[in-house]
Amino acid sequence: MTTARRVLLSCLLDGGSHRTAEDLAADAQAIVPDVHLSTIYRNLEELEHLGVVEHVHLGHGPAIYHLATEHHGHFVCEDCGKVFEAPDELFAGLGKLALDRAGLTIKPHHFAVLGTCDACAGRAADLRDA
Amino acid sequence: MTTARRVLLSCLLDGGSHRTAEDLAADAQAIVPDVHLSTIYRNLEELEHLGVVEHVHLGHGPAIYHLATEHHGHFVCEDCGKVFEAPDELFAGLGKLALDRAGLTIKPHHFAVLGTCDACAGRAADLRDA
DNA sequence: TTAAATGCAAAGAATTTGCATAACA
DNA sequence: TGTTATGCAAATTCTTTGCATTTAA
C-alpha cells in the first residue's frame, strides 16, 4: 500500500462519481504534488482488476472511473451530454432477452446508452418550427 | 462525387458489416491504390453526417462503420469478442423505461451492450471446477 | 474555373510501456 | 534487502487537421 495508491483511493471516495483519470490525477496532485498520471492509470487498472473500481464510457473522450460499489448503468444525452444514472433493474428485461436470444449474460455498465433528452428534443423541435 | 467516395461506398456495400476505417481503407486501396486513410475518415464523417453511415463501438479499439440501413444494436462478449446483432425491438422495453424515468429517447446503436457469452461462461466455470 | 476533395505529413487525445530510481515490507 | 511501485519520457493507437495540389461540376 503506497502513498499514491492511498491518495487515489481517498480521491475515489471523496470526489464525485464521474471522474476521468486526469480528474483523479489532479485531485491526487492537490494532496501529493508529484503523483504522475501514469501511476494513476496503473493503479486504476490494478484496482479494476481487483474488482474495486470500474470504468465506463459515456461517449467519445476519456473513460470515467468509479467505485464498483456503485451499481448502475448510464443514459447520456448525445446533444447536451447530460448523464442520468440508470438503476440495474431497468436492464433486467433487456438482460433476459439477451440471454434468450444470444446466450449472453449482459453487464450493461461498461458503455452508456445514448439518446436525446426531452430538453434537447424540445429545442430541436423549436428550431424546426421557427 | 469523387473516385474515393464512390469506391468507399462500394466497399461499404460489398464488404461485411463490421469494418473499421482501416479495413475500409484496405478494401478501397485494393481498387484504387492511393486512397488515403484520412480521406476514408473524412468521407465516413461526411456520410455519417448525411445519415448514410453510422459508426458503433463494440469495445475498446477502433470504431466499426456500417450503412445506416442496418438498424440493429450489438451484444458483444467481453471475453471472446463475439458479436451478436440485436434487432431494435429488443430495446423497446428499455426505451420505454428510459423515456419514463429520464425523459430520454434512446438510440441504442452507438455503443454495444457487453456481457459474457455461454461458451465463455462455461469455460470460466470449467476452469473454476478443475 | 473555381469551390470542394485529396494525399501526405504532422498534430492530437487517451492510454500504455520501458527503464532507472525510490519506497515499501 | 529484495521485490514492487513510481516518475518520467517515449511509444502506441485511433482519429483529426493544415496545407499545397488535384479533381470534378
XYZ file of C-alpha atoms (C1' of nucleotides) in Angstrom:
310
model
C 0.000 0.000 0.000
C 1.858 3.040 -1.274
C 1.188 6.739 -0.864
C -0.029 7.113 -4.428
C -2.458 4.268 -4.022
C -3.822 5.515 -0.728
C -4.332 9.007 -2.116
C -6.040 7.685 -5.228
C -8.469 5.682 -3.131
C -9.304 8.701 -0.996
C -9.957 10.704 -4.169
C -12.252 7.990 -5.462
C -14.166 8.065 -2.191
C -14.307 11.833 -1.839
C -14.768 13.135 -5.352
C -17.873 12.892 -7.450
C -18.687 9.755 -9.328
C -17.880 10.724 -12.912
C -14.173 11.364 -12.864
C -11.649 10.787 -15.574
C -8.125 9.562 -14.914
C -6.990 13.133 -15.452
C -9.514 14.466 -12.906
C -8.303 11.919 -10.410
C -4.685 12.815 -11.103
C -5.490 16.486 -10.479
C -7.289 15.604 -7.226
C -4.394 13.454 -6.122
C -1.832 16.095 -7.042
C -3.651 18.581 -4.825
C -2.594 16.347 -1.947
C 0.666 14.852 -3.190
C 2.016 17.102 -5.946
C 4.117 14.685 -7.926
C 1.750 11.779 -8.417
C 2.051 11.029 -12.078
C -0.836 10.366 -14.453
C 0.687 7.060 -15.497
C 0.693 5.961 -11.871
C -2.993 6.823 -11.685
C -3.650 4.716 -14.773
C -1.604 1.836 -13.386
C -3.393 1.898 -10.065
C -6.803 2.218 -11.652
C -6.020 -0.815 -13.767
C -4.917 -2.725 -10.680
C -7.975 -1.685 -8.688
C -10.199 -2.599 -11.578
C -8.578 -5.999 -11.757
C -9.266 -6.439 -8.053
C -12.901 -5.517 -8.634
C -12.767 -2.334 -6.551
C -13.103 0.125 -9.410
C -14.864 0.147 -12.773
C -14.595 2.376 -15.767
C -17.378 3.453 -18.066
C -17.540 5.171 -21.434
C -20.160 7.899 -21.566
C -19.350 8.943 -25.113
C -16.257 9.783 -27.076
C -13.492 11.136 -24.924
C -11.910 9.813 -21.779
C -13.316 6.977 -19.699
C -14.772 7.750 -16.298
C -13.917 5.772 -13.198
C -15.949 4.983 -10.121
C -16.074 2.564 -7.243
C -17.509 -0.806 -8.181
C -19.968 -0.456 -5.311
C -21.978 1.984 -7.390
C -24.015 -0.429 -9.415
C -25.868 1.336 -12.134
C -25.812 1.973 -15.849
C -25.880 5.323 -17.590
C -28.151 7.130 -20.015
C -26.470 10.048 -21.756
C -27.917 12.754 -23.965
C -25.899 12.906 -27.169
C -26.645 16.585 -27.622
C -26.057 18.180 -24.221
C -24.049 15.426 -22.551
C -26.363 15.211 -19.561
C -25.883 11.969 -17.635
C -28.697 10.011 -15.993
C -27.895 7.158 -13.666
C -29.885 4.072 -14.588
C -30.548 1.555 -11.826
C -29.674 -2.017 -12.713
C -33.277 -3.167 -12.612
C -34.006 -1.145 -15.759
C -31.805 -3.569 -17.653
C -33.475 -6.726 -16.368
C -35.795 -7.043 -19.365
C -33.016 -6.494 -21.861
C -30.844 -8.952 -19.946
C -33.485 -11.631 -20.242
C -33.845 -11.036 -23.968
C -30.079 -11.122 -24.496
C -29.821 -14.386 -22.609
C -32.708 -15.980 -24.511
C -31.683 -14.775 -27.944
C -27.906 -14.734 -27.818
C -26.967 -16.687 -24.712
C -25.262 -13.576 -23.434
C -25.311 -12.548 -19.788
C -25.123 -8.803 -20.105
C -23.172 -6.412 -17.892
C -24.755 -3.209 -19.083
C -22.416 -0.849 -17.220
C -19.460 -0.542 -19.492
C -20.979 1.642 -22.167
C -23.640 4.262 -21.662
C -26.904 4.108 -23.597
C -27.079 7.249 -25.718
C -30.145 9.166 -26.753
C -31.748 12.594 -26.781
C -33.163 14.173 -23.651
C -36.501 15.986 -23.554
C -34.876 19.394 -23.317
C -32.738 18.830 -26.404
C -35.579 17.207 -28.342
C -37.700 20.241 -27.488
C -35.025 22.623 -28.604
C -34.662 20.740 -31.896
C -38.426 20.964 -32.441
C -38.352 24.690 -31.680
C -35.639 25.242 -34.242
C -37.609 23.288 -36.797
C -40.804 25.229 -36.193
C -39.149 28.638 -36.113
C -18.973 12.545 -56.315
C -15.274 11.722 -56.403
C -13.483 8.464 -57.076
C -12.551 7.987 -53.441
C -16.122 8.481 -52.362
C -17.515 6.113 -54.965
C -15.023 3.416 -54.045
C -15.696 3.826 -50.342
C -19.416 3.411 -50.907
C -18.868 0.275 -52.955
C -16.700 -1.120 -50.161
C -19.402 -0.368 -47.618
C -21.932 -2.186 -49.791
C -19.714 -5.151 -50.642
C -17.757 -5.836 -47.502
C -19.047 -7.311 -44.293
C -20.831 -5.163 -41.809
C -18.227 -4.757 -39.060
C -15.443 -2.858 -40.746
C -13.073 -0.391 -39.236
C -11.860 2.684 -41.097
C -8.603 0.834 -41.625
C -10.406 -2.208 -43.076
C -12.308 0.060 -45.428
C -9.102 1.829 -46.434
C -7.509 -1.524 -47.236
C -10.568 -2.558 -49.270
C -10.547 0.721 -51.124
C -6.810 0.548 -51.771
C -7.288 -2.848 -53.398
C -9.237 -0.959 -56.070
C -7.591 2.467 -56.079
C -4.149 2.110 -54.531
C -3.550 5.593 -53.248
C -6.738 6.319 -51.373
C -5.530 7.674 -48.077
C -6.831 6.687 -44.674
C -7.553 10.315 -43.843
C -9.760 10.532 -46.921
C -11.649 7.485 -45.682
C -12.161 9.133 -42.317
C -13.274 12.381 -43.930
C -15.757 10.634 -46.178
C -17.089 8.458 -43.396
C -17.677 11.593 -41.348
C -19.451 13.213 -44.286
C -21.572 10.144 -44.966
C -22.424 9.880 -41.307
C -23.494 13.496 -41.294
C -25.732 12.760 -44.259
C -27.243 9.825 -42.399
C -25.945 7.200 -44.814
C -23.405 5.614 -42.492
C -23.151 5.034 -38.765
C -20.320 4.044 -36.526
C -20.504 1.821 -33.498
C -18.136 0.978 -30.663
C -18.021 -2.722 -29.918
C -15.396 -2.411 -27.218
C -12.059 -0.729 -26.865
C -10.253 -0.283 -30.125
C -11.356 1.196 -33.396
C -14.942 2.080 -34.244
C -16.760 -0.006 -36.816
C -18.748 1.517 -39.651
C -21.819 0.283 -41.458
C -24.635 1.527 -43.616
C -27.364 3.286 -41.657
C -29.888 0.976 -43.301
C -28.768 -1.807 -40.993
C -30.828 -0.964 -37.976
C -29.762 -3.048 -35.059
C -27.809 -2.879 -31.848
C -24.982 -5.147 -30.775
C -24.297 -7.574 -27.980
C -20.616 -8.376 -27.547
C -18.895 -10.980 -25.414
C -16.203 -9.259 -23.359
C -14.095 -12.393 -23.236
C -14.065 -13.725 -26.788
C -15.242 -10.660 -28.672
C -18.080 -12.500 -30.387
C -20.644 -10.091 -31.804
C -24.398 -10.716 -31.851
C -26.677 -8.447 -33.792
C -29.583 -7.289 -31.679
C -32.769 -6.295 -33.501
C -34.178 -2.938 -32.477
C -37.283 -4.425 -30.939
C -35.168 -5.901 -28.135
C -34.556 -2.362 -26.933
C -38.207 -1.302 -26.917
C -38.694 -2.093 -23.234
C -35.545 -0.317 -22.180
C -36.511 2.621 -24.383
C -39.840 2.961 -22.637
C -38.184 2.864 -19.225
C -35.590 5.450 -20.245
C -38.306 7.742 -21.529
C -40.443 7.370 -18.396
C -37.629 7.696 -15.902
C -35.197 10.079 -17.563
C -37.106 11.646 -20.429
C -34.504 10.228 -22.756
C -35.348 8.861 -26.196
C -32.648 6.243 -26.592
C -30.740 5.377 -29.719
C -29.187 2.164 -28.541
C -26.911 1.649 -31.543
C -23.875 3.692 -30.746
C -22.368 1.506 -28.058
C -22.589 -2.237 -27.843
C -24.006 -3.944 -24.776
C -21.228 -6.062 -23.297
C -21.532 -9.325 -21.444
C -20.317 -12.887 -21.299
C -21.478 -15.488 -23.790
C -22.482 -19.019 -22.821
C -19.323 -20.530 -24.227
C -17.054 -18.208 -22.235
C -19.153 -18.526 -19.080
C -18.896 -22.302 -19.461
C -15.171 -22.142 -19.930
C -14.822 -19.970 -16.840
C -16.852 -22.494 -14.841
C -14.675 -25.334 -16.144
C -11.539 -23.534 -15.041
C -13.043 -22.933 -11.625
C -14.083 -26.550 -11.194
C -10.838 -28.017 -12.472
C -12.544 27.942 -63.461
C -13.415 27.783 -59.014
C -15.055 25.526 -54.976
C -14.568 21.280 -52.946
C -11.913 16.897 -52.199
C -7.446 14.628 -51.932
C -2.736 12.921 -50.342
C 0.554 13.466 -47.217
C 2.663 14.728 -43.010
C 2.084 16.187 -38.741
C -0.648 17.043 -34.653
C -3.902 15.468 -31.069
C -6.188 12.860 -27.381
C -6.233 8.896 -24.392
C -3.698 5.348 -22.767
C 0.302 2.168 -22.271
C 5.099 0.818 -21.706
C 10.382 0.765 -20.746
C 13.510 1.791 -17.591
C 16.237 3.703 -13.900
C 15.231 5.190 -9.189
C 12.704 5.197 -4.936
C 9.729 3.262 -1.419
C 7.623 -0.308 0.861
C 7.561 -4.946 3.510
C 17.392 -6.364 1.210
C 14.712 -7.533 -2.419
C 10.589 -7.025 -4.617
C 7.103 -3.895 -6.155
C 5.607 0.739 -7.331
C 6.856 5.177 -9.004
C 8.189 9.180 -12.062
C 9.379 10.403 -16.289
C 9.832 10.134 -21.204
C 8.686 7.958 -25.077
C 5.796 4.849 -27.692
C 1.034 3.291 -29.309
C -3.424 3.555 -31.126
C -7.122 5.823 -33.244
C -8.558 9.954 -35.254
C -8.284 14.800 -36.846
C -6.204 18.806 -39.101
C -3.202 22.041 -42.121
C -1.798 22.796 -46.419
C -0.330 22.538 -51.140
C -2.155 20.144 -55.124
C -5.550 17.764 -57.823
C -10.141 16.773 -59.243
C -14.766 17.276 -60.574
C -19.090 20.202 -61.589
